[in-house]
Amino acid sequence: MAEVFKVSVSAVVDELFAPVCFETAQIDEGTDPGSQVIQMVNNLLIKAVQEEASDIHIEPFQDKTQVRFRIDGILHQKFQLPKGILNPLVSRLKVMANLDITERRLPQDGRIELKLSNIDLDLRISTVPTIFGEKVVIRIFNKEQINYYTMENLDFSPENYRLVKSFLQKPHGLLLVTGPTGSGKSTTLYTALKSISSVEKNIVTVEDPVEYVLEGVNQTQINTKTGATFSTYLRSILRQDPDVIMIGEIRDLDTARIAVRAATTGHLVLSTMHTNDAPGALNRLIDMGVEPFMVVSSLLGVVAQRLVRRVCKHCRGGRQISDVRYTLPETADIQQFSDPPGCVKCSHTGYRGRIALHEVLKMTPFLQKLVLQQVSAAVLREASLKEGMIPMSRDGFNKAVQGLTTIQEVVRVCGEDNRLLKGLKAAVLRSKGGVLDGSSL
């Protein structure tokens, strides 16, 4: 059996990973006798980094092991490995992450730090037992990636950019960045901190965990083994004479209350929440138990964001949409939208990389009045739009017009409850000869 297994591993390595360049890899292979498995894990990581994957999924099934990469937010199947490779593969990853290789009944989380092709990587490992074995998900963080971002290249529209910059120039107050997991909230927060960092300011962060290291910023990581929470660290940090405080996430009432209190006592506070839109953050704070008057007195604004795939610059092109102008008056001057055919550079998807869609809410006297009245989320959103907030769907539409993304991507991320996007999607389908039910317009 051992010989058969060795041959099967060699075959998989040769066939699946032969095109990968290993010469520049700097992972320590050690002296583990299972060198074939070590090589496979190393090659798998190299392949994922080369394809700019954010996650690797290793999934056990009844008669195979499936490997998928999440690239630009979409999962792509990459390899199918023999079933017998799963356990050695998982064990190798556990060794690298200092996890218990004998524990296969309980979920485990770990971390791997390594240097690969002169790139510093931070890998977060999560294992979960399934009926066919342990499933592993590897989240890939490029530690140097944050150095490429500035406030100017975070894809803000000119209007939203001016608003966010004005928030960051305030001496005190609370700025929230909201969105689902993987929507780029951390990147926005870290870039914002970089933009205001100076020797005159004491900037302190509380994170779980620290994702990127920022020069000149005092970063603290919560030690969950001690039972400490965000609020535990925040109370201590407030005695550290901070000018700016970044909280990785507001998860509970205690943390929320400390954050708003700090924002009203002379500190600029930045944090994240999970809400579907910008106005929803106001309702979420109140639902947590924060007093409405504290929300009104502390909150500067909210940035909600999502990521959509960027049109591939190598095969980008437009498709004439002759009947858009008859679909909606808002599109009368638009001649075409991007419709990339796909090429080798983008693995024939038509997309390469991602851009952010935003909606930025600025607290105004009218919105403050509504918050004190504790109106519904729907009323608050309608009022925010009347006060000048550009909805995320409109921001996406504008970026589709600029050829940065496609209408299909905006609809995928923002949903189809928006009249403008529904009409545009219908027009795109008609231009391709698609079948459309007219009632959906």
Tab-separated table of C-alpha atoms in Angstrom:
chain	number	residue	atom	x	y	z
A	1	MET	CA	0.000	0.000	0.000
A	2	ALA	CA	2.822	2.408	0.860
A	3	GLU	CA	4.380	1.991	-2.583
A	4	VAL	CA	1.040	2.524	-4.341
A	5	PHE	CA	0.429	5.667	-2.304
A	6	LYS	CA	3.903	7.009	-3.107
A	7	VAL	CA	3.386	6.473	-6.820
A	8	SER	CA	-0.018	8.165	-6.775
A	9	VAL	CA	1.393	11.192	-4.949
A	10	SER	CA	4.266	11.459	-7.405
A	11	ALA	CA	1.858	11.294	-10.316
A	12	VAL	CA	-0.288	14.059	-8.900
A	13	VAL	CA	2.733	16.255	-8.221
A	14	ASP	CA	4.100	15.707	-11.715
A	15	GLU	CA	0.829	16.171	-13.563
A	16	LEU	CA	-0.792	18.968	-11.597
A	17	PHE	CA	2.098	21.092	-10.457
A	18	ALA	CA	4.775	20.636	-13.099
A	19	PRO	CA	4.187	24.121	-14.637
A	20	VAL	CA	4.835	25.805	-11.273
A	21	CYS	CA	8.256	27.406	-10.812
A	22	PHE	CA	9.785	26.102	-7.581
A	23	GLU	CA	13.245	27.616	-7.832
A	24	THR	CA	12.269	30.815	-6.013
A	25	ALA	CA	10.245	29.132	-3.270
A	26	GLN	CA	11.675	29.641	0.188
A	27	ILE	CA	9.583	27.266	2.270
A	28	ASP	CA	11.625	25.062	4.569
A	29	GLU	CA	10.906	21.466	3.610
A	30	GLY	CA	12.641	20.106	6.708
A	31	THR	CA	13.545	16.461	7.004
A	32	ASP	CA	10.074	14.919	7.091
A	33	PRO	CA	10.226	11.473	5.481
A	34	GLY	CA	7.003	12.205	3.630
A	35	SER	CA	8.807	14.534	1.242
A	36	GLN	CA	6.293	13.907	-1.524
A	37	VAL	CA	3.495	15.353	0.633
A	38	ILE	CA	5.706	18.246	1.730
A	39	GLN	CA	6.418	19.014	-1.907
A	40	MET	CA	2.726	18.846	-2.752
A	41	VAL	CA	1.776	21.308	0.015
A	42	ASN	CA	4.546	23.689	-1.010
A	43	ASN	CA	3.522	23.517	-4.650
A	44	LEU	CA	-0.118	24.025	-3.763
A	45	LEU	CA	0.737	27.223	-1.877
A	46	ILE	CA	2.944	28.436	-4.717
A	47	LYS	CA	0.186	27.798	-7.245
A	48	ALA	CA	-2.360	29.684	-5.124
A	49	VAL	CA	-0.067	32.690	-4.719
A	50	GLN	CA	0.735	32.740	-8.434
A	51	GLU	CA	-2.976	32.805	-9.259
A	52	GLU	CA	-3.608	35.491	-6.606
A	53	ALA	CA	-6.069	33.317	-4.708
A	54	SER	CA	-7.405	34.633	-1.406
A	55	ASP	CA	-8.423	31.189	-0.105
A	56	ILE	CA	-7.638	27.525	-0.691
A	57	HIS	CA	-10.390	24.974	-0.013
A	58	ILE	CA	-9.332	21.342	0.487
A	59	GLU	CA	-12.547	19.310	0.551
A	60	PRO	CA	-12.965	15.577	1.227
A	61	PHE	CA	-15.612	13.566	-0.584
A	62	GLN	CA	-16.453	9.879	-0.695
A	63	ASP	CA	-14.006	8.926	-3.432
A	64	LYS	CA	-11.820	11.999	-3.979
A	65	THR	CA	-10.286	15.125	-2.466
A	66	GLN	CA	-11.216	18.354	-4.210
A	67	VAL	CA	-9.108	21.528	-4.207
A	68	ARG	CA	-10.661	24.881	-5.033
A	69	PHE	CA	-9.190	28.407	-5.128
A	70	ARG	CA	-11.174	31.551	-4.405
A	71	ILE	CA	-9.983	34.084	-6.961
A	72	ASP	CA	-11.509	37.570	-7.138
A	73	GLY	CA	-14.269	36.429	-4.808
A	74	ILE	CA	-15.337	33.414	-6.902
A	75	LEU	CA	-14.495	29.761	-6.153
A	76	HIS	CA	-12.829	27.837	-8.998
A	77	GLN	CA	-12.191	24.100	-8.994
A	78	LYS	CA	-8.501	23.442	-9.558
A	79	PHE	CA	-7.599	19.832	-8.786
A	80	GLN	CA	-9.077	16.476	-7.865
A	81	LEU	CA	-6.674	14.409	-5.778
A	82	PRO	CA	-6.816	10.743	-4.770
A	83	LYS	CA	-8.809	10.152	-1.600
A	84	GLY	CA	-5.787	8.656	0.185
A	85	ILE	CA	-3.843	11.908	-0.020
A	86	LEU	CA	-6.221	13.814	2.268
A	87	ASN	CA	-4.911	12.745	5.690
A	88	PRO	CA	-1.183	13.232	4.921
A	89	LEU	CA	-2.010	16.590	3.308
A	90	VAL	CA	-3.999	17.779	6.325
A	91	SER	CA	-1.369	16.481	8.748
A	92	ARG	CA	1.371	18.437	6.971
A	93	LEU	CA	-0.662	21.649	7.188
A	94	LYS	CA	-1.356	20.998	10.871
A	95	VAL	CA	2.353	20.556	11.549
A	96	MET	CA	3.094	23.864	9.817
A	97	ALA	CA	0.348	25.591	11.841
A	98	ASN	CA	1.321	23.980	15.174
A	99	LEU	CA	-2.010	22.177	15.451
A	100	ASP	CA	-2.734	18.781	17.003
A	101	ILE	CA	-2.352	16.258	14.174
A	102	THR	CA	-4.055	13.536	16.225
A	103	GLU	CA	-7.246	15.552	16.776
A	104	ARG	CA	-9.630	14.905	13.894
A	105	ARG	CA	-12.972	15.176	15.685
A	106	LEU	CA	-12.899	18.852	16.647
A	107	PRO	CA	-12.410	22.048	14.598
A	108	GLN	CA	-9.001	23.699	14.908
A	109	ASP	CA	-7.611	27.089	13.910
A	110	GLY	CA	-3.978	27.943	13.348
A	111	ARG	CA	-1.580	30.255	11.612
A	112	ILE	CA	1.435	29.843	9.337
A	113	GLU	CA	3.947	32.607	8.635
A	114	LEU	CA	6.325	32.030	5.741
A	115	LYS	CA	8.293	33.716	3.006
A	116	LEU	CA	7.495	32.578	-0.510
A	117	SER	CA	9.235	33.991	-3.582
A	118	ASN	CA	10.348	36.990	-1.486
A	119	ILE	CA	6.746	37.629	-0.421
A	120	ASP	CA	5.866	37.584	3.269
A	121	LEU	CA	2.682	35.572	3.719
A	122	ASP	CA	0.385	35.017	6.663
A	123	LEU	CA	-1.817	31.924	6.287
A	124	ARG	CA	-4.844	31.315	8.513
A	125	ILE	CA	-5.714	27.616	8.733
A	126	SER	CA	-9.169	26.339	9.656
A	127	THR	CA	-10.002	22.633	9.894
A	128	VAL	CA	-13.508	21.221	10.338
A	129	PRO	CA	-14.419	17.510	10.496
A	130	THR	CA	-16.923	16.312	7.869
A	131	ILE	CA	-18.440	12.893	7.241
A	132	PHE	CA	-15.640	12.093	4.756
A	133	GLY	CA	-12.703	13.618	6.628
A	134	GLU	CA	-11.343	16.991	7.607
A	135	LYS	CA	-12.026	19.980	5.396
A	136	VAL	CA	-9.320	22.643	5.397
A	137	VAL	CA	-9.622	26.279	4.375
A	138	ILE	CA	-6.476	28.389	4.063
A	139	ARG	CA	-6.905	32.180	4.006
A	140	ILE	CA	-3.912	33.855	2.342
A	141	PHE	CA	-2.724	37.284	3.473
A	142	ASN	CA	0.033	39.046	1.575
A	143	LYS	CA	1.643	41.153	4.307
A	144	GLU	CA	3.106	43.588	1.787
A	145	GLN	CA	-0.152	44.152	-0.070
A	146	ILE	CA	-1.247	46.984	2.211
A	147	ASN	CA	1.783	49.014	1.082
A	148	TYR	CA	0.285	49.305	-2.394
A	149	TYR	CA	-2.866	51.086	-1.224
A	150	THR	CA	-3.497	54.785	-0.681
A	151	MET	CA	-6.748	56.644	-0.095
A	152	GLU	CA	-6.524	57.741	-3.718
A	153	ASN	CA	-6.563	54.200	-5.160
A	154	LEU	CA	-9.290	52.656	-2.974
A	155	ASP	CA	-11.827	53.223	-5.791
A	156	PHE	CA	-13.790	55.986	-4.044
A	157	SER	CA	-15.777	58.258	-6.337
A	158	PRO	CA	-14.728	61.940	-6.083
A	159	GLU	CA	-17.776	62.734	-3.930
A	160	ASN	CA	-17.232	59.815	-1.562
A	161	TYR	CA	-13.494	60.457	-1.401
A	162	ARG	CA	-14.057	64.021	-0.212
A	163	LEU	CA	-16.482	62.826	2.459
A	164	VAL	CA	-14.166	60.136	3.816
A	165	LYS	CA	-11.191	62.496	3.849
A	166	SER	CA	-13.257	65.025	5.800
A	167	PHE	CA	-14.109	62.351	8.393
A	168	LEU	CA	-10.431	61.467	8.840
A	169	GLN	CA	-9.487	65.110	9.366
A	170	LYS	CA	-11.792	65.421	12.379
A	171	PRO	CA	-10.091	65.487	15.805
A	172	HIS	CA	-12.706	63.193	17.320
A	173	GLY	CA	-15.728	61.095	16.407
A	174	LEU	CA	-16.581	57.589	15.208
A	175	LEU	CA	-16.136	56.358	11.631
A	176	LEU	CA	-17.532	52.932	10.776
A	177	VAL	CA	-16.726	50.735	7.766
A	178	THR	CA	-19.367	48.086	7.120
A	179	GLY	CA	-19.813	45.117	4.823
A	180	PRO	CA	-19.736	41.326	4.792
A	181	THR	CA	-16.631	39.224	5.383
A	182	GLY	CA	-14.182	39.639	2.519
A	183	SER	CA	-15.483	43.029	1.379
A	184	GLY	CA	-12.205	44.872	1.973
A	185	LYS	CA	-13.087	46.546	5.270
A	186	SER	CA	-9.676	45.881	6.823
A	187	THR	CA	-7.880	47.240	3.768
A	188	THR	CA	-9.905	50.445	3.970
A	189	LEU	CA	-9.238	50.839	7.703
A	190	TYR	CA	-5.506	50.175	7.430
A	191	THR	CA	-5.171	52.558	4.491
A	192	ALA	CA	-7.083	55.231	6.398
A	193	LEU	CA	-4.717	54.822	9.354
A	194	LYS	CA	-1.705	55.096	7.057
A	195	SER	CA	-3.078	58.330	5.605
A	196	ILE	CA	-3.326	60.053	8.998
A	197	SER	CA	-0.299	58.510	10.697
A	198	SER	CA	2.311	61.037	11.832
A	199	VAL	CA	4.792	61.594	14.647
A	200	GLU	CA	2.325	64.022	16.229
A	201	LYS	CA	-0.348	61.351	16.702
A	202	ASN	CA	-0.505	58.356	19.008
A	203	ILE	CA	-2.412	55.725	17.031
A	204	VAL	CA	-3.365	52.511	18.819
A	205	THR	CA	-5.223	49.498	17.431
A	206	VAL	CA	-7.045	46.572	19.024
A	207	GLU	CA	-7.281	43.655	16.585
A	208	ASP	CA	-8.204	39.994	16.499
A	209	PRO	CA	-5.871	39.196	14.865
A	210	VAL	CA	-3.439	41.790	13.482
A	211	GLU	CA	-3.610	41.362	9.703
A	212	TYR	CA	-1.011	43.872	8.519
A	213	VAL	CA	1.831	45.616	10.328
A	214	LEU	CA	1.816	49.413	10.021
A	215	GLU	CA	4.910	51.482	10.696
A	216	GLY	CA	4.458	54.043	13.452
A	217	VAL	CA	1.225	52.469	14.736
A	218	ASN	CA	0.931	50.722	18.110
A	219	GLN	CA	-0.913	47.500	17.284
A	220	THR	CA	-2.276	45.155	19.936
A	221	GLN	CA	-3.638	41.676	19.342
A	222	ILE	CA	-6.237	40.135	21.606
A	223	ASN	CA	-5.011	37.066	23.452
A	224	THR	CA	-8.165	34.951	23.474
A	225	LYS	CA	-6.529	32.283	25.647
A	226	THR	CA	-6.630	34.701	28.592
A	227	GLY	CA	-10.336	35.339	28.140
A	228	ALA	CA	-9.712	38.967	27.208
A	229	THR	CA	-12.086	40.794	24.852
A	230	PHE	CA	-12.025	43.970	22.783
A	231	SER	CA	-13.534	45.879	25.693
A	232	THR	CA	-10.833	44.610	28.086
A	233	TYR	CA	-8.070	45.980	25.878
A	234	LEU	CA	-9.953	49.197	25.072
A	235	ARG	CA	-10.226	50.184	28.711
A	236	SER	CA	-6.453	49.902	29.043
A	237	ILE	CA	-5.764	51.678	25.759
A	238	LEU	CA	-7.800	54.691	26.856
A	239	ARG	CA	-5.179	55.164	29.575
A	240	GLN	CA	-2.416	55.172	26.925
A	241	ASP	CA	-3.097	58.772	25.816
A	242	PRO	CA	-4.324	57.820	22.309
A	243	ASP	CA	-5.256	60.308	19.601
A	244	VAL	CA	-6.649	57.697	17.212
A	245	ILE	CA	-8.065	54.278	18.108
A	246	MET	CA	-8.788	51.524	15.602
A	247	ILE	CA	-11.012	48.677	16.792
A	248	GLY	CA	-10.949	45.627	14.553
A	249	GLU	CA	-14.682	45.016	14.940
A	250	ILE	CA	-17.526	46.147	17.179
A	251	ARG	CA	-19.038	42.818	18.200
A	252	ASP	CA	-20.898	43.503	21.431
A	253	LEU	CA	-22.578	46.195	23.503
A	254	ASP	CA	-19.636	46.687	25.857
A	255	THR	CA	-17.237	47.377	22.990
A	256	ALA	CA	-19.778	49.619	21.252
A	257	ARG	CA	-20.319	51.742	24.360
A	258	ILE	CA	-16.598	52.189	24.955
A	259	ALA	CA	-16.116	53.128	21.290
A	260	VAL	CA	-18.810	55.823	21.258
A	261	ARG	CA	-17.683	57.130	24.649
A	262	ALA	CA	-14.110	57.427	23.393
A	263	ALA	CA	-15.350	59.193	20.261
A	264	THR	CA	-17.128	61.809	22.374
A	265	THR	CA	-14.178	62.428	24.683
A	266	GLY	CA	-11.594	63.654	22.207
A	267	HIS	CA	-10.547	60.550	20.275
A	268	LEU	CA	-10.952	59.650	16.615
A	269	VAL	CA	-12.243	56.071	16.556
A	270	LEU	CA	-12.327	53.802	13.497
A	271	SER	CA	-13.982	50.394	13.442
A	272	THR	CA	-15.994	47.893	11.405
A	273	MET	CA	-19.408	46.271	11.634
A	274	HIS	CA	-21.364	43.739	9.599
A	275	THR	CA	-24.386	45.483	8.078
A	276	ASN	CA	-25.945	45.350	4.631
A	277	ASP	CA	-25.768	49.088	3.999
A	278	ALA	CA	-24.515	52.305	5.556
A	279	PRO	CA	-27.734	53.421	7.324
A	280	GLY	CA	-28.051	49.933	8.792
A	281	ALA	CA	-25.046	50.627	11.042
A	282	LEU	CA	-27.049	53.244	12.945
A	283	ASN	CA	-29.874	50.811	13.616
A	284	ARG	CA	-27.378	48.089	14.556
A	285	LEU	CA	-25.765	50.258	17.231
A	286	ILE	CA	-29.160	51.057	18.735
A	287	ASP	CA	-30.270	47.413	18.524
A	288	MET	CA	-27.104	46.475	20.429
A	289	GLY	CA	-28.214	48.758	23.230
A	290	VAL	CA	-26.255	51.953	22.594
A	291	GLU	CA	-28.355	54.957	23.601
A	292	PRO	CA	-29.547	56.952	20.547
A	293	PHE	CA	-28.160	60.207	21.953
A	294	MET	CA	-24.709	58.586	22.160
A	295	VAL	CA	-24.941	57.483	18.524
A	296	VAL	CA	-25.935	61.001	17.477
A	297	SER	CA	-23.176	62.698	19.455
A	298	SER	CA	-20.368	60.361	18.354
A	299	LEU	CA	-20.929	59.154	14.786
A	300	LEU	CA	-19.248	61.053	11.962
A	301	GLY	CA	-20.239	58.742	9.150
A	302	VAL	CA	-20.437	55.228	7.759
A	303	VAL	CA	-18.705	53.686	4.738
A	304	ALA	CA	-20.442	50.581	3.366
A	305	GLN	CA	-18.623	48.600	0.697
A	306	ARG	CA	-18.580	45.497	-1.468
A	307	LEU	CA	-16.035	44.100	-3.911
A	308	VAL	CA	-16.818	43.307	-7.554
A	309	ARG	CA	-14.567	41.806	-10.188
A	310	ARG	CA	-12.582	44.225	-12.326
A	311	VAL	CA	-12.802	43.944	-16.093
A	312	CYS	CA	-9.643	42.382	-17.528
A	313	LYS	CA	-7.555	45.135	-19.103
A	314	HIS	CA	-6.194	42.710	-21.713
A	315	CYS	CA	-9.532	41.736	-23.250
A	316	ARG	CA	-11.831	44.539	-22.180
A	317	GLY	CA	-14.313	45.623	-24.778
A	318	GLY	CA	-17.773	47.067	-25.141
A	319	ARG	CA	-21.071	45.685	-26.300
A	320	GLN	CA	-23.491	48.033	-28.013
A	321	ILE	CA	-26.780	48.167	-26.137
A	322	SER	CA	-29.144	49.890	-28.522
A	323	ASP	CA	-32.290	49.728	-26.413
A	324	VAL	CA	-30.881	50.906	-23.066
A	325	ARG	CA	-32.010	54.455	-23.744
A	326	TYR	CA	-35.576	53.206	-24.166
A	327	THR	CA	-35.390	51.163	-20.991
A	328	LEU	CA	-34.518	53.937	-18.565
A	329	PRO	CA	-34.157	57.702	-18.926
A	330	GLU	CA	-31.033	57.648	-16.731
A	331	THR	CA	-29.109	55.832	-19.485
A	332	ALA	CA	-30.007	58.020	-22.451
A	333	ASP	CA	-26.419	59.099	-23.155
A	334	ILE	CA	-24.779	55.708	-22.702
A	335	GLN	CA	-23.704	53.856	-25.815
A	336	GLN	CA	-22.168	50.670	-24.460
A	337	PHE	CA	-21.027	48.765	-21.391
A	338	SER	CA	-18.040	46.485	-20.894
A	339	ASP	CA	-18.572	42.878	-21.894
A	340	PRO	CA	-15.134	41.188	-21.797
A	341	PRO	CA	-14.861	37.935	-23.785
A	342	GLY	CA	-12.038	36.493	-21.669
A	343	CYS	CA	-8.433	35.670	-22.507
A	344	VAL	CA	-5.427	33.711	-21.259
A	345	LYS	CA	-4.422	36.514	-18.884
A	346	CYS	CA	-7.715	36.273	-16.966
A	347	SER	CA	-8.186	32.488	-17.317
A	348	HIS	CA	-10.980	33.239	-19.815
A	349	THR	CA	-13.232	34.777	-17.145
A	350	GLY	CA	-13.164	38.335	-18.502
A	351	TYR	CA	-12.109	39.634	-15.095
A	352	ARG	CA	-8.834	40.147	-13.272
A	353	GLY	CA	-8.617	41.780	-9.855
A	354	ARG	CA	-11.385	43.538	-7.960
A	355	ILE	CA	-12.632	47.038	-7.275
A	356	ALA	CA	-14.746	48.385	-4.433
A	357	LEU	CA	-18.268	49.776	-4.568
A	358	HIS	CA	-19.194	52.211	-1.805
A	359	GLU	CA	-21.965	54.164	-0.228
A	360	VAL	CA	-20.938	56.816	2.270
A	361	LEU	CA	-23.348	58.225	4.835
A	362	LYS	CA	-22.618	61.539	6.526
A	363	MET	CA	-24.474	62.301	9.722
A	364	THR	CA	-26.594	65.416	9.251
A	365	PRO	CA	-28.908	67.270	11.672
A	366	PHE	CA	-31.918	65.700	9.944
A	367	LEU	CA	-30.528	62.164	10.282
A	368	GLN	CA	-29.610	62.847	13.902
A	369	LYS	CA	-33.212	63.835	14.572
A	370	LEU	CA	-34.479	60.594	13.020
A	371	VAL	CA	-32.021	58.500	15.040
A	372	LEU	CA	-33.294	60.093	18.244
A	373	GLN	CA	-36.821	59.183	17.134
A	374	GLN	CA	-35.626	55.594	16.533
A	375	VAL	CA	-37.254	55.323	13.118
A	376	SER	CA	-37.136	52.101	11.087
A	377	ALA	CA	-34.216	51.094	8.889
A	378	ALA	CA	-36.284	51.729	5.743
A	379	VAL	CA	-37.149	55.281	6.814
A	380	LEU	CA	-33.545	55.971	7.749
A	381	ARG	CA	-32.274	54.733	4.385
A	382	GLU	CA	-34.783	56.827	2.450
A	383	ALA	CA	-33.788	59.877	4.474
A	384	SER	CA	-30.082	59.186	3.875
A	385	LEU	CA	-30.661	59.156	0.130
A	386	LYS	CA	-32.534	62.452	0.344
A	387	GLU	CA	-29.633	63.877	2.332
A	388	GLY	CA	-27.280	63.124	-0.559
A	389	MET	CA	-25.969	59.602	0.054
A	390	ILE	CA	-25.088	57.914	-3.245
A	391	PRO	CA	-26.407	54.322	-3.086
A	392	MET	CA	-23.970	51.506	-3.724
A	393	SER	CA	-25.918	50.394	-6.789
A	394	ARG	CA	-25.475	53.846	-8.352
A	395	ASP	CA	-21.758	53.799	-7.534
A	396	GLY	CA	-21.566	50.406	-9.236
A	397	PHE	CA	-23.507	51.658	-12.235
A	398	ASN	CA	-21.121	54.605	-12.591
A	399	LYS	CA	-18.116	52.269	-12.500
A	400	ALA	CA	-19.719	50.002	-15.096
A	401	VAL	CA	-20.168	53.055	-17.326
A	402	GLN	CA	-16.455	53.803	-16.876
A	403	GLY	CA	-15.636	50.268	-18.033
A	404	LEU	CA	-14.143	49.235	-14.686
A	405	THR	CA	-16.630	46.417	-14.094
A	406	THR	CA	-19.807	45.052	-15.665
A	407	ILE	CA	-23.485	45.501	-14.940
A	408	GLN	CA	-23.738	41.761	-14.321
A	409	GLU	CA	-21.157	42.055	-11.534
A	410	VAL	CA	-22.936	44.994	-9.928
A	411	VAL	CA	-26.240	43.108	-9.978
A	412	ARG	CA	-24.537	40.022	-8.519
A	413	VAL	CA	-23.220	41.972	-5.555
A	414	CYS	CA	-25.916	44.607	-5.006
A	415	GLY	CA	-28.935	42.463	-5.827
A	416	GLU	CA	-31.781	43.178	-8.221
A	417	ASP	CA	-34.075	45.198	-6.003
A	418	ASN	CA	-32.869	48.402	-7.641
A	419	ARG	CA	-34.924	49.628	-10.605
A	420	LEU	CA	-31.942	51.008	-12.503
A	421	LEU	CA	-29.923	47.805	-12.288
A	422	LYS	CA	-32.877	45.588	-13.170
A	423	GLY	CA	-33.493	47.598	-16.312
A	424	LEU	CA	-29.850	47.558	-17.309
A	425	LYS	CA	-29.506	43.822	-16.771
A	426	ALA	CA	-32.558	43.312	-18.952
A	427	ALA	CA	-31.021	45.444	-21.683
A	428	VAL	CA	-27.772	43.485	-21.549
A	429	LEU	CA	-29.680	40.220	-21.917
A	430	ARG	CA	-31.595	41.537	-24.919
A	431	SER	CA	-28.396	42.720	-26.575
A	432	LYS	CA	-27.082	39.149	-26.296
A	433	GLY	CA	-30.269	37.625	-27.597
A	434	GLY	CA	-31.266	36.389	-24.146
A	435	VAL	CA	-34.828	35.558	-23.207
A	436	LEU	CA	-36.410	38.080	-20.874
A	437	ASP	CA	-39.721	38.259	-19.108
A	438	GLY	CA	-40.920	41.806	-19.678
A	439	SER	CA	-42.576	41.903	-16.288
A	440	SER	CA	-39.179	42.131	-14.622
A	441	LEU	CA	-38.582	45.649	-15.877
